[in-house]
Coordinates of C-alpha atoms and ligand atoms in Angstrom, one line a residue:
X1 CA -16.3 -28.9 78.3
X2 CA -12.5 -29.2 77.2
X3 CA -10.9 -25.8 78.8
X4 CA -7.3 -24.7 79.0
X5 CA -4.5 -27.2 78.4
X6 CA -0.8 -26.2 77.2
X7 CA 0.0 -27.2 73.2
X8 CA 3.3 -28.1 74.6
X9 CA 1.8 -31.0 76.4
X10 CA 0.1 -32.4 73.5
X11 CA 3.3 -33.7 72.2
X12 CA 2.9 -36.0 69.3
X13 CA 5.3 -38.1 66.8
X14 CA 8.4 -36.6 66.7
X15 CA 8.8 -38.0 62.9
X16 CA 6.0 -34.9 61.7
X17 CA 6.8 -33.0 59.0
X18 CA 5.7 -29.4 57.4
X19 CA 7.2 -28.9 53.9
X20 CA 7.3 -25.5 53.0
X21 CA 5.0 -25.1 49.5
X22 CA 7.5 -24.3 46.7
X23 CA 4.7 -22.1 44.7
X24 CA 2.8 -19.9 46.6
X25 CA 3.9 -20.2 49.9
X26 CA 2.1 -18.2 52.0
X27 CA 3.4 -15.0 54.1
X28 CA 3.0 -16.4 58.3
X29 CA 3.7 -13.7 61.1
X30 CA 6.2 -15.9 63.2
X31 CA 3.4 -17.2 65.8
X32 CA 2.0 -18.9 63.0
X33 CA 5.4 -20.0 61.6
X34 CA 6.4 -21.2 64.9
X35 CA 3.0 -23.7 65.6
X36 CA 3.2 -24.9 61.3
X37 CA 6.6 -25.5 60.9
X38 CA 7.9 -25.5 64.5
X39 CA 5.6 -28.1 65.8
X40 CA 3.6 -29.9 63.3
X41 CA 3.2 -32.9 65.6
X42 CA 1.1 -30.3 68.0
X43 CA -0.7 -29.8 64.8
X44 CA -1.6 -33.9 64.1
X45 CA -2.5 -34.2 67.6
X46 CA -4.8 -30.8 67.9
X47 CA -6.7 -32.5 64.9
X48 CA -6.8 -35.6 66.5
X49 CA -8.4 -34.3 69.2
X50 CA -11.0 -31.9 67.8
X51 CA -11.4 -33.3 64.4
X52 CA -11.1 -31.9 61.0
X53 CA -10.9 -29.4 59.9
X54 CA -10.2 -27.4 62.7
X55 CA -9.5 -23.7 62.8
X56 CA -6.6 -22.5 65.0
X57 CA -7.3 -18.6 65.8
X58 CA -4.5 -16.1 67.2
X59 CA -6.9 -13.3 69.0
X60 CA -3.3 -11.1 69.6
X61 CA -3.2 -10.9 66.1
X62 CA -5.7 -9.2 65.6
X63 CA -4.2 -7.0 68.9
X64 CA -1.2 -6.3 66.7
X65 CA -3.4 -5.0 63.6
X66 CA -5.0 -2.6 65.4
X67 CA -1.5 -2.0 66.7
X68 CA -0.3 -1.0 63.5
X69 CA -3.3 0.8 61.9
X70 CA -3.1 2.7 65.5
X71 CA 0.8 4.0 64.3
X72 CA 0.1 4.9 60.7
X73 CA -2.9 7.2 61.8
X74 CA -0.7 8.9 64.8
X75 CA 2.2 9.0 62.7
X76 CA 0.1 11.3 60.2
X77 CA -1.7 12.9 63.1
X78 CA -5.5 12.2 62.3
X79 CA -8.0 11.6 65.2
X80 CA -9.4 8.3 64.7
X81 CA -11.9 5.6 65.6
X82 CA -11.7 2.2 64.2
X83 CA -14.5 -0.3 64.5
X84 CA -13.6 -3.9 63.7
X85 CA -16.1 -5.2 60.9
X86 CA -17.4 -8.8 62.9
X87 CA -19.3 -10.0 59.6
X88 CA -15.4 -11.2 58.9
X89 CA -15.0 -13.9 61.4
X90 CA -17.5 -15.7 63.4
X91 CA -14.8 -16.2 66.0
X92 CA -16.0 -15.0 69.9
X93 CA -12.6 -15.1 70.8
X94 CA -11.6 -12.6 67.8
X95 CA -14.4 -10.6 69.0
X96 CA -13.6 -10.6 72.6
X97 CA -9.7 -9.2 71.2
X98 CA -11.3 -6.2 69.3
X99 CA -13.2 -5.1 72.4
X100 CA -10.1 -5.5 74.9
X101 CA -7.9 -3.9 71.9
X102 CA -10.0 -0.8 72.4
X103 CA -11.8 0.0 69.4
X104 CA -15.7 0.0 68.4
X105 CA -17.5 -3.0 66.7
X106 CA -19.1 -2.7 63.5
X107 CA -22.2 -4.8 63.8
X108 CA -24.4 -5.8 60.7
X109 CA -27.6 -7.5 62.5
X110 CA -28.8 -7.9 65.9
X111 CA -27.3 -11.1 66.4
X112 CA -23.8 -9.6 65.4
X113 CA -24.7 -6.8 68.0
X114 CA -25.8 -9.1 70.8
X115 CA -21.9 -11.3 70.3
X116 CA -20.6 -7.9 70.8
X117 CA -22.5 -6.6 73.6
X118 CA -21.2 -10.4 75.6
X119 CA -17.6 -9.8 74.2
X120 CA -18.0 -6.6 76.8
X121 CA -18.3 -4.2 74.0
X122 CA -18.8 -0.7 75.1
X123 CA -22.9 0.0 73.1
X124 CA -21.7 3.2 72.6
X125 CA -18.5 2.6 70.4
X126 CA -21.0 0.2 68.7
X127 CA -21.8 0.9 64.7
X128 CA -23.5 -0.4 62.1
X129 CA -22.5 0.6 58.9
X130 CA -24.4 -2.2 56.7
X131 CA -27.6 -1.7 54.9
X132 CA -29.4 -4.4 55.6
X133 CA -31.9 -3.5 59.2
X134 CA -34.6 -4.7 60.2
X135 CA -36.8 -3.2 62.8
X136 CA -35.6 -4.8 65.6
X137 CA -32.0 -4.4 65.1
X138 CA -32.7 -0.6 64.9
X139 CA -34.8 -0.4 68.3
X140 CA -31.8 -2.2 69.8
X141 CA -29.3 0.2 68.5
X142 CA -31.1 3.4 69.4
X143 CA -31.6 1.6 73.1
X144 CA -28.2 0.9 73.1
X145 CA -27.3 4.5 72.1
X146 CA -25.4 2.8 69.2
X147 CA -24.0 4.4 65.6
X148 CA -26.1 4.1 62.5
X149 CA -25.1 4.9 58.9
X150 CA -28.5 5.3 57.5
X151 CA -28.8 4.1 53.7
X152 CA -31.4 5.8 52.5
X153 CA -33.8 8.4 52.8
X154 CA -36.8 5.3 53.3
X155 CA -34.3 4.0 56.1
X156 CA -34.3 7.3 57.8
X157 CA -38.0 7.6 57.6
X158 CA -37.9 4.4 59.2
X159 CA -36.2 5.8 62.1
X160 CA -37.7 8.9 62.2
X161 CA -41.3 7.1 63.2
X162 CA -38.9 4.6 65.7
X163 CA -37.4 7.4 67.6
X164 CA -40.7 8.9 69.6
X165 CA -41.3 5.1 70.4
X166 CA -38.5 5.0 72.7
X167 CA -37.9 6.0 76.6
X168 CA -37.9 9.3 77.2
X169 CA -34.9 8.7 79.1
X170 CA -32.8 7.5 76.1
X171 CA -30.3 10.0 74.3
X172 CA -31.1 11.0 70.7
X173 CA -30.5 8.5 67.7
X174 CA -26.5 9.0 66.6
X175 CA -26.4 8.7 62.5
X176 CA -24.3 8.8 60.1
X177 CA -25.7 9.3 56.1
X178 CA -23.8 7.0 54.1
X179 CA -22.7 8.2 50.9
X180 CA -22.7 6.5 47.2
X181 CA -19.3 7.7 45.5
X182 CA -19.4 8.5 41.8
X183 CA -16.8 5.2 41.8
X184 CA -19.6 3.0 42.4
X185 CA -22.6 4.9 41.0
X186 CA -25.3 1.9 40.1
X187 CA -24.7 0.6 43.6
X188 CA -27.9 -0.2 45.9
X189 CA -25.8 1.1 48.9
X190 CA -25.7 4.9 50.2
X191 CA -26.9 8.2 48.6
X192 CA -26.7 10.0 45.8
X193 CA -26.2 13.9 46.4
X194 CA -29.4 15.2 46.4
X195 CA -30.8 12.7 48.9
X196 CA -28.1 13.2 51.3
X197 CA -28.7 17.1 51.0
X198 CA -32.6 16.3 51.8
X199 CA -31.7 13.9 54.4
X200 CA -29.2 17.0 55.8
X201 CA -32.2 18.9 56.0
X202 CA -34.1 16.8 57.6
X203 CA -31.7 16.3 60.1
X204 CA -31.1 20.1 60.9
X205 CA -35.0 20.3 61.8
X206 CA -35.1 17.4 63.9
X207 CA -32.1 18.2 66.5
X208 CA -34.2 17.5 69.5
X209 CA -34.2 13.9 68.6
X210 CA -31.0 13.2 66.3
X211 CA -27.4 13.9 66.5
X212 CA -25.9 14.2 63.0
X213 CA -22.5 12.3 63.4
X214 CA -21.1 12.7 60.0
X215 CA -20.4 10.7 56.8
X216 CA -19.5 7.4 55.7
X217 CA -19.2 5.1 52.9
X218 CA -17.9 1.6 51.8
X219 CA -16.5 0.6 48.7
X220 CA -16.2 -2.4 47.2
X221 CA -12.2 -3.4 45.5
X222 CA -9.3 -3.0 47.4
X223 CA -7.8 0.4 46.2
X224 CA -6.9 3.6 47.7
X225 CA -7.7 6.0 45.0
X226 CA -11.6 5.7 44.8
X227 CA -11.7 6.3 48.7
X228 CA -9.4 9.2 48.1
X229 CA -11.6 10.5 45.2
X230 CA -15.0 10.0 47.6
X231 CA -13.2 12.5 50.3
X232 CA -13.0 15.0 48.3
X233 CA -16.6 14.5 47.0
X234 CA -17.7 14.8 50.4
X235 CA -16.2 18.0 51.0
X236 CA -18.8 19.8 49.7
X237 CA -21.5 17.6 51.9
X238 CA -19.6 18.1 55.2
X239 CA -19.5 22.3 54.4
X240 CA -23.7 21.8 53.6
X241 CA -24.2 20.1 56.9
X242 CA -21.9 23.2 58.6
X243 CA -24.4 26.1 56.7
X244 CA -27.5 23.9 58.2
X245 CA -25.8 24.4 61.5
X246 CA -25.0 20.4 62.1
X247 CA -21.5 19.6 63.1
X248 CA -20.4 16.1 61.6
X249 CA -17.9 14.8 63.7
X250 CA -16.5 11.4 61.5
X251 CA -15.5 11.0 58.0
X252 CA -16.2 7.3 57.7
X253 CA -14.5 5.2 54.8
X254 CA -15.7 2.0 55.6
X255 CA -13.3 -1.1 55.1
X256 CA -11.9 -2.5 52.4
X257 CA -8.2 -2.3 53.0
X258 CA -6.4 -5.2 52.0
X259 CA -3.8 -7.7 53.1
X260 CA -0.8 -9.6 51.2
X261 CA -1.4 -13.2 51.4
X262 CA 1.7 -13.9 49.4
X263 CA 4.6 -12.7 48.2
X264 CA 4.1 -10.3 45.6
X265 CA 6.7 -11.6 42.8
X266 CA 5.8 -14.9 43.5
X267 CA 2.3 -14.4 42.6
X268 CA 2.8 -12.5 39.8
X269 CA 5.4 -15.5 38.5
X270 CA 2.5 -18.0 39.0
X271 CA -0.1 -15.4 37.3
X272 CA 1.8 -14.8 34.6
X273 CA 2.6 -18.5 33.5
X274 CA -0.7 -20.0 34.4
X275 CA -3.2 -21.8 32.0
X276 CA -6.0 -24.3 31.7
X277 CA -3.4 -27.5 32.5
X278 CA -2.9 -25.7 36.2
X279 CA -6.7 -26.5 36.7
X280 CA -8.9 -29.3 37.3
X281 CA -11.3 -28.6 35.1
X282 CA -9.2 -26.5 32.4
X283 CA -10.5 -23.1 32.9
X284 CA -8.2 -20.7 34.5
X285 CA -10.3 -18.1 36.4
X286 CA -11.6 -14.6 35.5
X287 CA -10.5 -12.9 38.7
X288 CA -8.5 -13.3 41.7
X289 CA -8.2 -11.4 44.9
X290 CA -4.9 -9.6 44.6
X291 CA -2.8 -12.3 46.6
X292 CA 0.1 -11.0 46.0
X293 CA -0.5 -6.7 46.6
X294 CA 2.3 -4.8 47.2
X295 CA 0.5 -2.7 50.1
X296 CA -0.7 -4.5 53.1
X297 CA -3.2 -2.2 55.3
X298 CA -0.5 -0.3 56.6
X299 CA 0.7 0.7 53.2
X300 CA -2.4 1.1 51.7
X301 CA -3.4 3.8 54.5
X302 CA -0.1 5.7 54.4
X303 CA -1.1 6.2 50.8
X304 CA -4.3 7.1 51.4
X305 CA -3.2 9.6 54.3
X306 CA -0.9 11.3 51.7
X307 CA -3.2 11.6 48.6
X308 CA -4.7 14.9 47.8
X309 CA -8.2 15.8 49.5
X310 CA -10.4 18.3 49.1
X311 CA -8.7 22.2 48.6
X312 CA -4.7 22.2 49.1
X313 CA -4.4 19.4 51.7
X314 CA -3.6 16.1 51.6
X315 CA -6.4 13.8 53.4
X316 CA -4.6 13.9 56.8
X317 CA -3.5 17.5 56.8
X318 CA -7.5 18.5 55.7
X319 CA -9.1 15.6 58.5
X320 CA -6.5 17.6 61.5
X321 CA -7.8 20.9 59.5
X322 CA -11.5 20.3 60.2
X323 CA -11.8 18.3 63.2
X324 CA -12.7 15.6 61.8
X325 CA -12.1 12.1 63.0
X326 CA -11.5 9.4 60.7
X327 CA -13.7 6.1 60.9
X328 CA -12.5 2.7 59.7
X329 CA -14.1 -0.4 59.7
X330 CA -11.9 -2.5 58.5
X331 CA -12.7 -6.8 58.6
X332 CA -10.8 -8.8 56.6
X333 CA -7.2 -6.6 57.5
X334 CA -8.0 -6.5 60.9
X335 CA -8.0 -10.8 61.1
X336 CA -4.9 -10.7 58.9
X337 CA -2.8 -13.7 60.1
X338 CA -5.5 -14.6 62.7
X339 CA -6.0 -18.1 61.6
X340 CA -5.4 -21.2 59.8
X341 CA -7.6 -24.1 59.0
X342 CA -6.1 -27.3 59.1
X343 CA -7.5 -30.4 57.1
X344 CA -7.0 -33.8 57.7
X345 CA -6.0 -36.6 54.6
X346 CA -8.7 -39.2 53.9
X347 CA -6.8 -40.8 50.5
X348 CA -4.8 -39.7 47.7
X349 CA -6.7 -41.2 44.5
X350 CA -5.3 -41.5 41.1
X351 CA -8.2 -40.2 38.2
X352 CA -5.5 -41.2 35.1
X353 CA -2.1 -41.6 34.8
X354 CA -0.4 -38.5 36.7
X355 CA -3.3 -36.9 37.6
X356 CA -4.5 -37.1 41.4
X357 CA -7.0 -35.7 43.9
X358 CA -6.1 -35.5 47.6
X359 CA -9.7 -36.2 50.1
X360 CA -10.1 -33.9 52.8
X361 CA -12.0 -34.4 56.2
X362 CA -14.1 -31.3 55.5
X363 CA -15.5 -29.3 52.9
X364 CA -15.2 -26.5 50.8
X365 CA -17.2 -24.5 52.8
X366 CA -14.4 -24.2 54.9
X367 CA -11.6 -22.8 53.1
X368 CA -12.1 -21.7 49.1
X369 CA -12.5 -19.3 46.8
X370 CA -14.2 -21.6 44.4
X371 CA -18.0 -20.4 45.3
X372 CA -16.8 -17.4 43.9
X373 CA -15.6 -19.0 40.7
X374 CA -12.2 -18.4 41.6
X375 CA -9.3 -19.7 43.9
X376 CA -7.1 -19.2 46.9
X377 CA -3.5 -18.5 45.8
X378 CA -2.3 -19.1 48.4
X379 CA -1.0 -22.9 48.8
X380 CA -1.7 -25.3 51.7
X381 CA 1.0 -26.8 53.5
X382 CA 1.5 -30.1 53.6
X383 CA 2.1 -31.6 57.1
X384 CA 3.5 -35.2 57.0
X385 CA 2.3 -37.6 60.0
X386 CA 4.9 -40.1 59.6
X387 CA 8.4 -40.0 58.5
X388 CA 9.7 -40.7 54.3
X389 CA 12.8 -42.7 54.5
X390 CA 15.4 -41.2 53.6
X391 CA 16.3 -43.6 50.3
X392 CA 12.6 -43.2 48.9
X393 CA 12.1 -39.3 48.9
X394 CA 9.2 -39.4 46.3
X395 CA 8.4 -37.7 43.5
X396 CA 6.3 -34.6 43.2
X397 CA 2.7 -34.8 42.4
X398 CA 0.1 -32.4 41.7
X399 CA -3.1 -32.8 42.7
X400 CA -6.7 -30.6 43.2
X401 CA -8.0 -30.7 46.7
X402 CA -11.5 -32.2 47.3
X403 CA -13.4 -32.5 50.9
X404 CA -16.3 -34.8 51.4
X405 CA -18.9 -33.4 49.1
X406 CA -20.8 -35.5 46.3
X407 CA -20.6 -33.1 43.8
X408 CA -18.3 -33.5 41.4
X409 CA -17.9 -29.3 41.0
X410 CA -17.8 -28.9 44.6
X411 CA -14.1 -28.7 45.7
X412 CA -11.5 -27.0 47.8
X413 CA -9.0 -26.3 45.1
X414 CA -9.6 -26.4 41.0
X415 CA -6.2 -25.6 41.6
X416 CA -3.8 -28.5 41.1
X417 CA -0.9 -28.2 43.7
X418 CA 2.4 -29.0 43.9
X419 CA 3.0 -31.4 46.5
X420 CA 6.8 -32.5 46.6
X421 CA 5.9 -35.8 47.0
X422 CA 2.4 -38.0 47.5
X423 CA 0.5 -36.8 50.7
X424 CA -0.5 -39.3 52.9
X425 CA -3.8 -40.5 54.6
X426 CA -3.6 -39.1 57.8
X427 CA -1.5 -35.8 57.1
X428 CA -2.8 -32.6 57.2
X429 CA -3.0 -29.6 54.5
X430 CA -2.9 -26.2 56.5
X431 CA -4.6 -23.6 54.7
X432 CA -3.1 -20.3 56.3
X433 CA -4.8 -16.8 56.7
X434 CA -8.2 -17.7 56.6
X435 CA -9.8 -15.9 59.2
X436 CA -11.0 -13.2 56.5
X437 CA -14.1 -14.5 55.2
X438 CA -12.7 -18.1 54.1
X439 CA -13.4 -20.1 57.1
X440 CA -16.7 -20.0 58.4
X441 CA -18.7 -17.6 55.7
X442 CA -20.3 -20.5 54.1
X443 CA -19.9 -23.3 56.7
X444 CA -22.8 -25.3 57.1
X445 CA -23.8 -29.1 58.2
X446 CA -23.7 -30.2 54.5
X447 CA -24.5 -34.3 54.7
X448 CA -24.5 -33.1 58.3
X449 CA -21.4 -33.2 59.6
X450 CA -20.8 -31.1 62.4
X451 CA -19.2 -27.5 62.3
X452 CA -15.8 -27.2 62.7
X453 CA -14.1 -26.6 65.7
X454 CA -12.2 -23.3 66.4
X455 CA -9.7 -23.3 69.3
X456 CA -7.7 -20.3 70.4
X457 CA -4.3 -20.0 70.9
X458 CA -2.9 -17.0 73.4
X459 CA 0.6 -16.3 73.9
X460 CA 1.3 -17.2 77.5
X461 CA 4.0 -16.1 80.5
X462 CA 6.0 -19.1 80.0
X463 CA 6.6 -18.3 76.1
X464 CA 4.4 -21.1 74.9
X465 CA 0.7 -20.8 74.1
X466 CA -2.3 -21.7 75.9
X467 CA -5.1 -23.4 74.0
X468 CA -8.1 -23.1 74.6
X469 CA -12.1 -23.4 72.7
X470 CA -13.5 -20.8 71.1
X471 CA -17.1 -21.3 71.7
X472 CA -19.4 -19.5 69.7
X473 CA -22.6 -18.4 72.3
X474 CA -24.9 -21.0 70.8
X475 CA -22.7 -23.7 72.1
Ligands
LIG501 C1 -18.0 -5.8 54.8 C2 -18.0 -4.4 55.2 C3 -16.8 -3.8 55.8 C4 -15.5 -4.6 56.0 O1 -14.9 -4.8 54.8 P1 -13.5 -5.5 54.7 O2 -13.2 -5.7 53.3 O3 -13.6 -6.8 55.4 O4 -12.5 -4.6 55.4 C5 -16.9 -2.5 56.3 N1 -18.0 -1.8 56.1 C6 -19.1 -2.2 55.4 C7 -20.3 -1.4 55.2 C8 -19.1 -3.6 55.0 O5 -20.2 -4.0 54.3

């Protein structure tokens, strides 16, 4: 088993290149920036030796995240809990980081819960916010005294015939209700009001075997507002739950918040001038994650801190007001920076005069927007393995990214990308900030290549960084 070596000593070609992308490049917190354009010969030689692509994953990252959600919340003086959302990353190391960073895990199966529970996860600050249970996964979190956001009044019935089942010597079932706002009315997920005030009820005559935690919900889109508007919905619900005599504890608003891939103007300057000719197949898509927001999470919360809740308060003033604490469980913004996924060169192939494809080693399972019918605006940098003389600089192509797949639909990029001149078998593209839900969500051992590799790099105490693998536990 390959175990710790130093990136330093994997010294490669001095003659490697990374050519920053002239379009959208994309935003890099300076650890990142330092291994991609500092030492792109580390890069070459990391994929030589673990093959492509391979997924390079910063757990301090995610450290520094928490970090800052951690200020904005003291700085407006709410009590909090955050719970890092693991459905984002499959990554043990990430999960390990959240666990020594302090806050809870948000778990969505048993198998989720289990990779917690090895990362050293404290089973109380476990929670598990996600509809989806099945009847194991809800016997292990009421052994494991974890959270549960219950759905649905069937979900709670669910648990109300698991409870009795257990050992007497296990503490009561901790729930939250999860709430459906107006803002998302013909969702599947959460309650409407009148099952949460049944559900309530229920509760109130069942103390001996539950503890009513509180409220949450999860919306879907990335914007403050909606959350703001559900807070004060649930005013009402948290002052039923106080005449029932049940004291909820957390006001839970899920995840959602988002992160700035690139910058914003940029984006907006490519948005604004695109059309069919910027696409492989001439179809510019419908939607786009917002790239290029203004707010990364920090922003976003400050906002949402300051917007009015329920009565005369603003959201922070009325959580310090009623004791409440406030529950995150943020994914995607907590892996922010966290990783990069680096793809090797096969060929650069000409389909008609000016028009090109660059092969990848790897697939677009792992690292693409195009399952989604849309794209990843953010572009790949292009890492040269050996050195352009100086009198033949090139000319710039553009070019749509395909991996090893034999359908003809099935590619990286529809996305034709400016490269300032023709990559090269053997140099990488280094797709940056995937860690939220682009690298590993769909992987899978299409024409059954293996998985790709994920190694960790942690800042050391000599100022470099020690690599080393981040097995998954079915390794
Ligand atoms: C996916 C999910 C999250 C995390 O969402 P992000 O957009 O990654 O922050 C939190 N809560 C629930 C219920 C979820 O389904």
């Amino acid at each position: 088993m390959p175990t710790q070596s130093n990136v330093s000593s994997a010294v490669g070609p001095a003659a490697a290149r990374a050519w920053p992308p002239a379009v959208l490049p994309p935003l890099l917190d300076r650890a990142v920036a330092d291994a991609v354009y500092g030492a792109p010969h580390t890069l070459l030689a990391l994929v030589a030796r673990y093959g492509s692509p391979l997924h390079l994953v910063w757990p301090h990252l995610l450290q520094q995240n928490v970090a800052t959600f951690r200020d904005v919340l003291d700085s407006h003086g709410v009590p909090h809990q955050l719970f890092y959302g693991a459905k984002v990353n499959k990554s043990q190391a990430l999960m390990r980081a959240a666990v020594q960073a302090g806050i809870g895990i948000d778990v969505s199966s048993i198998h989720e819960m289990a990779d917690a529970l090895r990362a050293g996860a404290d089973p109380a600050r476990l929670c598990a916010t996600g509809p989806a249970k099945t009847a194991a996964f809800h016997a292990a979190l009421l052994h494991q005294g974890a959270l549960n956001a219950v759905d649905s009044p069937e979900e709670f019935a669910e648990l109300e015939r698991c409870v009795p089942a257990m050992p007497a010597a296990t503490s009561k079932a901790r729930v939250l209700l999860r709430y459906r706002p107006h803002a998302s009315g013909d969702s599947r997920f959460g309650m409407g009001g009148g099952a949460l005030l049944a559900c309530l009820q229920r509760l109130a005559r069942q103390r001996d075997r539950f503890v009513f935690e509180g409220f949450h919900f999860h919306l879907g889109g990335y914007a403050w507002e909606p959350r703001a508007q559900a807070i004060r919905e649930l005013d009402r619900y948290v002052e039923a739950a106080r005449g029932l005599g049940l004291a909820p504890r957390y006001l839970d608003i899920g995840g959602g918040m988002p992160i700035r891939y690139v910058d914003g103007d940029a984006c907006d300057r490519y948005l604004d001038a695109q059309g069919p000719d910027d696409y492989r197949h001439g179809t510019v898509p419908a939607s786009f994650y917002p790239y290029g927001g203004r707010h990364g999470a920090a922003g976003w919360l400050a906002a949402l801190l300051a917007a009015p809740g329920p009565g005369q308060h603003t959201i922070a003033a009325y959580l310090a007001a009623s004791g409440m604490t406030l529950a995150l469980e943020p994914g995607r913004s907590l892996v922010d920076q966290a990783a990069v996924s680096a793809f090797r060169i096969t060929r650069v192939k000409q389909t008609a005069p000016g028009r090109h494809v660059v092969f990848v080693e790897g697939s677009s399972f792992s690292a693409c927007e195009t399952w989604f019918a849309s794209e990843f605006l953010v572009d790949p940098v292009l890492v040269s393995a050996a050195p352009r003389p100086a009198a033949a600089p090139g000319t710039p192509v553009r070019a749509y990214i395909a991996g090893h797949s034999c359908l003809d639909d099935d590619v990286l990029t529809n996305r034709l990308i400016a490269f300032p001149h023709q990559p090269q078998a053997g140099d990488l593209l280094v797709f940056a900030n995937t860690a939220g839900y682009q690298m590993d969500l769909l992987e899978n051992e299409f024409h059954r290549h293996p998985l790709p590799r994920r190694i960790a790099l942690t800042p050391n105490a000599h100022g470099g960084m020690d690599v080393s693998i981040d097995h998954s536990w079915k390794e």
